[in-house]
Coordinates of C-alpha atoms (C1' of nucleotides) in Angstrom, one line a residue:
Chain A
M1 CA 0.0 0.0 0.0
T2 CA 1.7 3.0 1.3
K3 CA 3.9 3.7 -1.6
E4 CA 6.3 5.9 0.4
R5 CA 7.4 2.9 2.4
D6 CA 8.2 1.0 -0.7
T7 CA 10.1 3.9 -2.2
K8 CA 12.2 4.6 0.9
E9 CA 12.8 0.9 1.4
Q10 CA 13.9 0.5 -2.2
L11 CA 16.2 3.5 -1.9
L12 CA 17.8 2.0 1.2
F13 CA 18.1 -1.4 -0.3
T14 CA 19.9 -0.1 -3.4
S15 CA 22.0 2.3 -1.4
S16 CA 23.0 -0.3 1.0
K17 CA 24.1 -2.7 -1.7
L18 CA 26.0 -0.1 -3.7
F19 CA 27.7 1.6 -0.8
Q20 CA 29.0 -1.7 0.5
K21 CA 30.2 -2.9 -2.9
Q22 CA 31.7 0.3 -4.3
G23 CA 32.2 2.5 -1.2
Y24 CA 30.9 5.9 -0.4
H25 CA 32.7 8.1 -2.8
A26 CA 32.4 5.8 -5.8
T27 CA 28.7 5.6 -5.5
G28 CA 26.9 8.5 -7.0
L29 CA 23.3 9.5 -6.3
S30 CA 22.6 9.3 -9.9
Q31 CA 23.5 5.6 -9.9
I32 CA 21.3 5.0 -6.8
I33 CA 18.4 6.8 -8.6
K34 CA 18.9 4.8 -11.7
E35 CA 19.2 1.4 -10.1
S36 CA 16.5 1.9 -7.6
G37 CA 14.1 3.3 -10.1
C38 CA 13.2 6.0 -7.7
P39 CA 13.2 9.6 -8.8
K40 CA 15.6 12.2 -7.4
G41 CA 12.8 14.2 -5.9
S42 CA 11.8 11.3 -3.7
L43 CA 15.4 10.8 -2.5
Y44 CA 15.6 14.3 -1.2
Y45 CA 12.1 14.1 0.2
H46 CA 12.9 11.0 2.3
F47 CA 16.4 12.0 3.0
P48 CA 16.5 15.7 3.2
N49 CA 20.1 15.7 4.5
G50 CA 21.2 14.1 1.2
K51 CA 23.9 11.5 0.6
E52 CA 25.2 11.4 4.2
Q53 CA 21.9 10.7 5.7
L54 CA 21.2 8.1 3.1
A55 CA 24.4 6.4 3.8
V56 CA 23.9 6.4 7.5
E57 CA 20.5 4.9 7.3
A58 CA 21.7 2.4 4.7
I59 CA 24.4 1.3 7.1
E60 CA 21.9 1.0 9.9
R61 CA 19.6 -1.1 7.7
A62 CA 22.5 -3.3 6.6
T63 CA 23.5 -3.7 10.2
K64 CA 20.0 -4.9 11.3
M65 CA 19.9 -7.3 8.3
A66 CA 23.3 -8.7 9.1
Q67 CA 22.4 -9.1 12.8
E68 CA 19.2 -11.0 12.0
E69 CA 21.1 -13.2 9.5
M70 CA 23.8 -14.0 12.1
S71 CA 21.3 -14.6 14.8
K72 CA 19.4 -17.0 12.6
V73 CA 22.5 -19.0 12.0
L74 CA 23.8 -18.9 15.6
V75 CA 20.7 -20.3 17.1
Q76 CA 20.8 -23.4 14.9
E77 CA 23.8 -24.8 16.8
N78 CA 23.8 -25.1 20.6
D79 CA 27.6 -25.3 20.9
A80 CA 29.1 -21.9 20.4
L81 CA 32.1 -23.0 18.5
K82 CA 30.0 -25.1 16.1
A83 CA 27.7 -22.2 15.6
I84 CA 30.6 -19.9 14.8
D85 CA 32.0 -22.4 12.4
K86 CA 28.6 -22.5 10.7
L87 CA 28.7 -18.7 10.5
L88 CA 32.1 -18.8 8.8
E89 CA 30.8 -21.5 6.4
V90 CA 28.0 -19.2 5.4
N91 CA 30.4 -16.3 5.1
E92 CA 32.4 -18.4 2.6
S93 CA 29.4 -18.9 0.4
F94 CA 29.1 -15.2 -0.3
E95 CA 30.2 -14.3 -3.8
L96 CA 33.3 -12.2 -4.2
D97 CA 31.5 -9.6 -6.3
M98 CA 29.6 -8.8 -3.1
E99 CA 26.3 -8.7 -4.9
Y100 CA 24.5 -9.3 -1.7
D101 CA 22.9 -7.3 1.0
G102 CA 25.1 -8.1 3.8
V103 CA 27.8 -7.6 6.3
P104 CA 31.0 -5.8 5.5
V105 CA 31.3 -2.3 6.6
S106 CA 35.1 -2.4 6.1
L107 CA 35.2 -0.3 3.0
L108 CA 32.9 2.3 4.3
A109 CA 34.6 2.4 7.7
L110 CA 38.1 2.9 6.2
E111 CA 36.8 5.5 3.7
T112 CA 34.7 7.6 6.0
S113 CA 35.8 7.4 9.6
H114 CA 38.5 10.1 9.3
M115 CA 36.3 12.5 7.4
N116 CA 32.7 12.2 8.6
E117 CA 31.7 11.6 12.2
N118 CA 28.2 10.5 11.6
L119 CA 29.3 7.8 9.1
R120 CA 32.1 6.7 11.4
L121 CA 29.6 6.3 14.3
A122 CA 27.2 4.3 12.1
C123 CA 30.1 2.0 11.1
L124 CA 31.2 1.7 14.7
E125 CA 27.7 0.7 15.8
A126 CA 27.6 -1.9 13.0
C127 CA 30.9 -3.4 14.4
V128 CA 29.7 -3.3 17.9
V129 CA 26.4 -5.1 17.1
L130 CA 28.1 -7.8 15.2
L131 CA 30.8 -8.3 17.8
D132 CA 28.2 -8.5 20.5
E133 CA 26.2 -11.1 18.6
I134 CA 29.2 -13.4 18.6
A135 CA 30.4 -12.5 22.1
N136 CA 27.0 -13.2 23.6
K137 CA 26.9 -16.6 22.0
L138 CA 30.2 -17.4 23.6
I139 CA 29.1 -16.1 27.0
E140 CA 26.0 -18.3 26.8
S141 CA 28.4 -21.2 26.4
G142 CA 30.1 -20.3 29.6
W143 CA 33.0 -18.2 28.3
P144 CA 34.0 -15.3 30.7
K145 CA 33.0 -11.9 29.4
Q146 CA 36.4 -10.6 28.6
A147 CA 37.5 -13.8 26.9
A148 CA 34.3 -13.8 24.8
D149 CA 34.8 -10.1 23.8
E150 CA 38.3 -10.7 22.8
A151 CA 37.5 -13.8 20.9
A152 CA 34.7 -11.9 19.1
Q153 CA 37.2 -9.2 18.1
F154 CA 39.6 -11.9 17.0
I155 CA 37.0 -13.4 14.7
F156 CA 36.2 -9.9 13.3
F157 CA 39.9 -9.2 12.6
V158 CA 40.5 -12.4 10.8
V159 CA 37.3 -12.4 8.8
E160 CA 37.6 -8.8 7.6
G161 CA 41.3 -9.2 7.0
S162 CA 40.8 -12.3 4.9
L163 CA 38.2 -10.6 2.9
I164 CA 40.7 -8.0 1.8
L165 CA 43.0 -10.6 0.5
A166 CA 40.2 -12.5 -1.0
V167 CA 38.9 -9.6 -2.9
T168 CA 42.3 -8.6 -4.0
S169 CA 43.3 -12.0 -5.2
L170 CA 39.9 -12.9 -6.6
S171 CA 40.0 -16.1 -4.6
K172 CA 38.1 -17.6 -1.8
E173 CA 41.1 -19.4 -0.4
P174 CA 42.0 -16.7 2.1
M175 CA 38.5 -17.1 3.6
K176 CA 38.8 -20.8 3.9
L177 CA 42.2 -20.5 5.5
A178 CA 40.7 -17.8 7.8
R179 CA 38.0 -20.2 8.9
R180 CA 40.5 -22.9 9.8
Q181 CA 42.7 -20.6 11.7
I182 CA 39.8 -19.1 13.7
M183 CA 38.5 -22.5 14.7
E184 CA 42.0 -23.5 15.6
Y185 CA 42.5 -20.5 17.8
L186 CA 39.1 -20.8 19.5
N187 CA 39.7 -24.4 20.3
M188 CA 43.0 -23.5 21.9
K189 CA 41.4 -20.8 23.9
L190 CA 38.6 -23.1 25.0
K191 CA 41.1 -25.6 26.4
G192 CA 42.8 -22.8 28.3
L193 CA 39.6 -21.8 29.9
D194 CA 39.3 -24.6 32.4
Chain B
M1 CA 69.9 19.4 -10.0
T2 CA 67.4 17.6 -12.3
K3 CA 64.2 19.2 -11.2
E4 CA 62.2 16.5 -13.0
R5 CA 63.1 13.8 -10.6
D6 CA 62.1 16.0 -7.7
T7 CA 58.8 16.8 -9.3
K8 CA 57.9 13.2 -10.1
E9 CA 59.0 12.0 -6.7
Q10 CA 57.1 14.8 -5.0
L11 CA 54.0 13.8 -7.0
L12 CA 54.4 10.2 -6.0
F13 CA 55.0 11.0 -2.3
T14 CA 51.9 13.1 -2.1
S15 CA 49.7 10.7 -4.1
S16 CA 50.9 7.8 -2.0
K17 CA 50.0 9.5 1.2
L18 CA 46.6 10.8 0.0
F19 CA 45.5 7.6 -1.7
Q20 CA 46.3 5.6 1.4
K21 CA 44.6 7.9 3.7
Q22 CA 41.5 8.9 1.8
G23 CA 41.2 6.3 -0.9
Y24 CA 41.2 6.5 -4.6
H25 CA 37.8 8.1 -5.3
A26 CA 38.0 10.6 -2.5
T27 CA 41.4 11.9 -3.7
G28 CA 41.1 14.4 -6.5
L29 CA 43.9 15.4 -8.8
S30 CA 43.4 19.0 -7.8
Q31 CA 44.2 18.1 -4.2
I32 CA 47.3 16.3 -5.3
I33 CA 48.3 19.3 -7.4
K34 CA 47.8 21.6 -4.5
E35 CA 49.5 19.6 -1.8
S36 CA 52.4 18.6 -3.9
G37 CA 52.9 22.1 -5.3
C38 CA 53.4 20.6 -8.8
P39 CA 51.3 21.9 -11.6
K40 CA 48.8 19.8 -13.6
G41 CA 51.0 19.9 -16.7
S42 CA 53.8 18.2 -14.9
L43 CA 51.5 15.5 -13.6
Y44 CA 50.3 14.6 -17.1
Y45 CA 53.8 14.8 -18.4
H46 CA 55.1 12.3 -15.9
F47 CA 51.9 10.2 -15.8
P48 CA 50.4 10.4 -19.3
N49 CA 47.8 7.8 -18.3
G50 CA 46.4 10.1 -15.6
K51 CA 45.0 9.2 -12.3
E52 CA 45.2 5.4 -12.7
Q53 CA 48.8 5.4 -13.6
L54 CA 49.6 7.8 -10.8
A55 CA 47.8 5.5 -8.3
V56 CA 49.5 2.4 -9.6
E57 CA 53.0 3.9 -9.3
A58 CA 52.1 5.4 -5.9
I59 CA 51.2 1.9 -4.7
E60 CA 54.4 0.5 -6.1
R61 CA 56.4 3.2 -4.4
A62 CA 54.6 2.6 -1.1
T63 CA 55.1 -1.1 -1.4
K64 CA 58.8 -0.7 -1.8
M65 CA 59.0 1.7 1.1
A66 CA 57.0 -0.6 3.4
Q67 CA 59.1 -3.6 2.4
E68 CA 62.3 -1.8 3.2
E69 CA 60.8 -0.6 6.5
M70 CA 59.8 -4.1 7.4
S71 CA 63.1 -5.6 6.3
K72 CA 64.9 -3.2 8.5
V73 CA 63.0 -4.2 11.5
L74 CA 63.0 -7.9 10.8
V75 CA 66.8 -8.2 10.6
Q76 CA 67.2 -6.6 14.0
E77 CA 66.0 -9.8 15.7
N78 CA 67.3 -13.2 15.0
D79 CA 64.4 -15.1 16.4
A80 CA 61.5 -14.9 13.9
L81 CA 58.8 -14.6 16.5
K82 CA 60.6 -11.9 18.4
A83 CA 61.2 -10.1 15.1
I84 CA 57.5 -10.3 14.2
D85 CA 56.5 -9.0 17.7
K86 CA 58.9 -6.1 17.1
L87 CA 57.1 -5.5 13.8
L88 CA 53.8 -5.4 15.5
E89 CA 55.1 -3.0 18.1
V90 CA 56.3 -0.6 15.4
N91 CA 52.9 -1.0 13.7
E92 CA 51.2 0.1 16.9
S93 CA 53.2 3.3 17.0
F94 CA 51.6 4.5 13.8
E95 CA 49.2 7.3 14.3
L96 CA 45.6 6.7 13.6
D97 CA 45.2 9.6 11.2
M98 CA 47.6 7.7 9.0
E99 CA 49.7 10.8 8.3
Y100 CA 52.6 8.6 7.3
D101 CA 54.0 7.1 4.2
G102 CA 53.4 3.4 4.8
V103 CA 51.7 0.1 4.6
P104 CA 48.0 -0.3 4.3
V105 CA 46.6 -1.0 1.0
S106 CA 43.4 -2.2 2.5
L107 CA 41.3 0.8 1.5
L108 CA 42.6 0.9 -2.0
A109 CA 42.3 -2.8 -2.4
L110 CA 38.6 -2.9 -1.3
E111 CA 37.8 0.2 -3.4
T112 CA 39.4 -0.7 -6.6
S113 CA 39.8 -4.4 -7.0
H114 CA 36.4 -4.9 -8.5
M115 CA 36.5 -2.1 -10.9
N116 CA 40.1 -1.7 -12.1
E117 CA 42.4 -4.5 -13.0
N118 CA 45.6 -2.6 -13.0
L119 CA 45.0 -1.2 -9.5
R120 CA 43.9 -4.6 -8.2
L121 CA 47.1 -6.1 -9.5
A122 CA 49.2 -3.4 -7.9
C123 CA 47.4 -4.0 -4.6
L124 CA 47.9 -7.7 -4.9
E125 CA 51.6 -7.3 -5.6
A126 CA 51.8 -5.2 -2.4
C127 CA 50.1 -7.9 -0.4
V128 CA 52.4 -10.6 -1.8
V129 CA 55.5 -8.7 -1.1
L130 CA 54.6 -8.0 2.5
L131 CA 53.4 -11.6 3.0
D132 CA 56.7 -12.9 1.6
E133 CA 58.7 -10.7 3.8
I134 CA 57.2 -12.3 6.9
A135 CA 57.0 -15.8 5.5
N136 CA 60.7 -15.8 4.5
K137 CA 61.6 -14.7 8.0
L138 CA 59.7 -17.7 9.4
I139 CA 61.3 -20.1 6.9
E140 CA 64.7 -18.9 7.8
S141 CA 63.9 -19.9 11.4
G142 CA 63.0 -23.4 10.2
W143 CA 59.3 -23.2 9.6
P144 CA 58.1 -25.4 6.8
K145 CA 57.1 -23.3 3.7
Q146 CA 53.4 -24.0 3.9
A147 CA 53.2 -23.3 7.6
A148 CA 55.1 -20.1 7.1
D149 CA 52.9 -18.9 4.3
E150 CA 49.8 -19.6 6.3
A151 CA 51.2 -17.9 9.3
A152 CA 52.1 -14.8 7.3
Q153 CA 48.6 -14.6 5.9
F154 CA 47.2 -15.0 9.4
I155 CA 49.3 -12.0 10.6
F156 CA 48.1 -10.0 7.6
F157 CA 44.4 -10.9 8.4
V158 CA 44.6 -9.9 12.0
V159 CA 46.7 -6.7 11.4
E160 CA 44.5 -5.4 8.6
G161 CA 41.3 -6.4 10.4
S162 CA 42.3 -4.8 13.6
L163 CA 43.2 -1.6 11.7
I164 CA 39.6 -1.4 10.6
L165 CA 38.3 -1.5 14.1
A166 CA 41.0 0.8 15.3
V167 CA 40.2 3.5 12.7
T168 CA 36.5 3.1 13.3
S169 CA 36.7 3.3 17.1
L170 CA 39.5 5.9 17.1
S171 CA 41.4 3.7 19.5
K172 CA 44.6 1.7 19.4
E173 CA 43.3 -1.0 21.7
P174 CA 42.3 -3.3 18.8
M175 CA 45.9 -3.1 17.5
K176 CA 47.3 -4.0 20.9
L177 CA 44.8 -6.9 21.3
A178 CA 45.7 -8.0 17.8
R179 CA 49.4 -8.1 18.7
R180 CA 48.7 -10.3 21.7
Q181 CA 46.6 -12.7 19.8
I182 CA 49.0 -13.0 16.9
M183 CA 51.9 -13.9 19.2
E184 CA 49.6 -16.3 21.1
Y185 CA 48.7 -18.1 17.9
L186 CA 52.2 -18.2 16.6
N187 CA 53.6 -19.6 19.8
M188 CA 51.0 -22.3 19.6
K189 CA 51.9 -23.1 16.1
L190 CA 55.5 -23.2 16.9
K191 CA 54.9 -25.8 19.6
G192 CA 53.0 -27.9 17.1
L193 CA 55.8 -27.9 14.6
D194 CA 58.0 -30.4 16.4
Chain C
dA1 C1' 82.1 29.6 -31.5
dT2 C1' 77.6 31.0 -32.5
dT3 C1' 73.3 30.2 -34.1
dA4 C1' 69.3 27.2 -35.0
dT5 C1' 66.7 23.2 -33.7
dT6 C1' 64.8 19.9 -30.9
dA7 C1' 63.7 17.8 -26.4
dT8 C1' 62.3 18.2 -21.9
dG9 C1' 59.5 19.9 -18.3
dT10 C1' 56.7 23.4 -16.2
dA11 C1' 52.7 26.3 -15.9
dG12 C1' 47.9 26.9 -15.9
dA13 C1' 43.7 28.1 -18.5
dC14 C1' 40.1 25.5 -20.3
dC15 C1' 36.8 21.6 -21.7
dG16 C1' 32.7 18.7 -21.4
dG17 C1' 30.7 16.0 -18.1
dT18 C1' 29.1 14.8 -13.5
dT19 C1' 28.6 15.7 -8.7
dG20 C1' 25.4 16.7 -4.7
dT21 C1' 21.9 19.9 -3.9
dT22 C1' 18.0 23.1 -4.3
dA23 C1' 13.7 25.1 -6.1
dT24 C1' 9.6 24.6 -8.0
dA25 C1' 5.9 22.5 -10.5
dA26 C1' 3.0 18.5 -11.3
dT27 C1' 0.7 14.8 -9.5
dT28 C1' -1.1 11.6 -6.5
dT29 C1' -3.2 10.3 -2.1
dA30 C1' -6.2 10.9 1.9
Chain D
dT1 C1' -9.3 20.7 -0.6
dA2 C1' -5.0 19.8 1.7
dA3 C1' -1.2 17.3 2.3
dA4 C1' 2.1 14.1 0.7
dT5 C1' 5.0 12.6 -2.8
dT6 C1' 7.0 12.6 -7.3
dA7 C1' 8.9 14.7 -11.2
dT8 C1' 12.0 18.1 -13.7
dA9 C1' 14.9 21.7 -14.3
dA10 C1' 18.6 24.2 -12.9
dC11 C1' 22.5 25.2 -9.8
dA12 C1' 27.4 26.0 -8.6
dA13 C1' 31.2 23.3 -7.7
dC14 C1' 34.2 20.0 -9.0
dC15 C1' 35.9 16.0 -11.7
dG16 C1' 39.6 14.0 -14.8
dG17 C1' 41.6 15.2 -18.9
dT18 C1' 43.4 18.1 -22.9
dC19 C1' 45.4 22.0 -24.7
dT20 C1' 48.6 25.6 -25.8
dA21 C1' 52.2 28.7 -24.2
dC22 C1' 56.5 29.1 -22.1
dA23 C1' 61.1 28.4 -20.1
dT24 C1' 65.2 25.9 -20.1
dA25 C1' 68.7 22.7 -21.6
dA26 C1' 70.8 19.7 -24.7
dT27 C1' 72.2 18.8 -29.5
dA28 C1' 73.1 20.0 -34.3
dA29 C1' 74.3 23.0 -38.0
dT30 C1' 77.0 26.5 -39.9

DNA sequence: ATTATTATGTAGACCGGTTGTTATAATTTA
DNA sequence: TAAATTATAACAACCGGTCTACATAATAAT
């Protein structure tokens, strides 16, 4: 019904995809207009603060989506480590061209955090949410809070870092290696907890 | 003497810094002109293929610089793990505003690898060179080639990943944590080698 | 040796195209 | 009818790239 919701949602969907794939500066409003099918007038009606506001809300939307996706996977396995391995397996299945509506804020974070505080904060919130999702799963499994937080950050580091090499080498091998190494590390940590 | 060398070098120095800090798309030729003090005519004389060529050569220059810097640190310690720890310590000392002439190709890699093959290859070469620098140090210490390669990639993952969170949170804590975790992992691997 | 010629860089105005943004008119919806 | 939304047109600012003019230096010709 309410067309405005569709328009705004379509705008956010398209923006979210393009910003994640191409970055903030490489993505023009004209491209968003064209690919979303929405007119320019609507863009500035729904996002009167222009590109920045659009990007912030696109990041927020992507964060929510990613959180739900992660949560869905994490509840499937009771054991935290198995659940995380499952998460990494799903992560591997993403295509390298990043034609999906998903996780990585790396590019946007690196691009914008030194030049736009609002965008930086949106990216930070995204990181925090995803880190918490993992940390909480570990805490539920009995990990102490600090160990869980650090492990979550570790996973974030390796996943995002491997993505860089994967994209650069056009290969998924780095992501596979990353998965093995993460599980190796977590199992080591788990042993040390008792 | 030969002014031309100074001009080209100045252009590459400035470009290298700006591209690494701001990324490819956010860095305009006009900014490079202004900050380098070189006129546009000189830019297109030394880099007839324009922005792309300038970026490629800037990455190559930065790669060489980073390799030399790494090599300098790595030879100071005989033990590979101690040397790597030293490297991570130096890495921590970098300022977050990235006002240095250094390592990270992450931003450029994420930005360009899906849209420009020449830039992607330059970034890939940068990664390979830095990975090799570390892997070779491990091999010299007796690590098997594959284990050394994988360990080098691991270090790359964690370092680059932690940089993302560091920049986003405006804190060096992620880098410190990353260092601890890397050393922890490497020591574990070392034990498993015998 | 002196002049002419070519090469090498420097310097910056200028181009068409695109950027993000704004203003206003037309249209739809309630 | 009134409000909400869409649709254009136009905006200044900037983009990367091209162009010509100019200075200097090396080389060739006489």
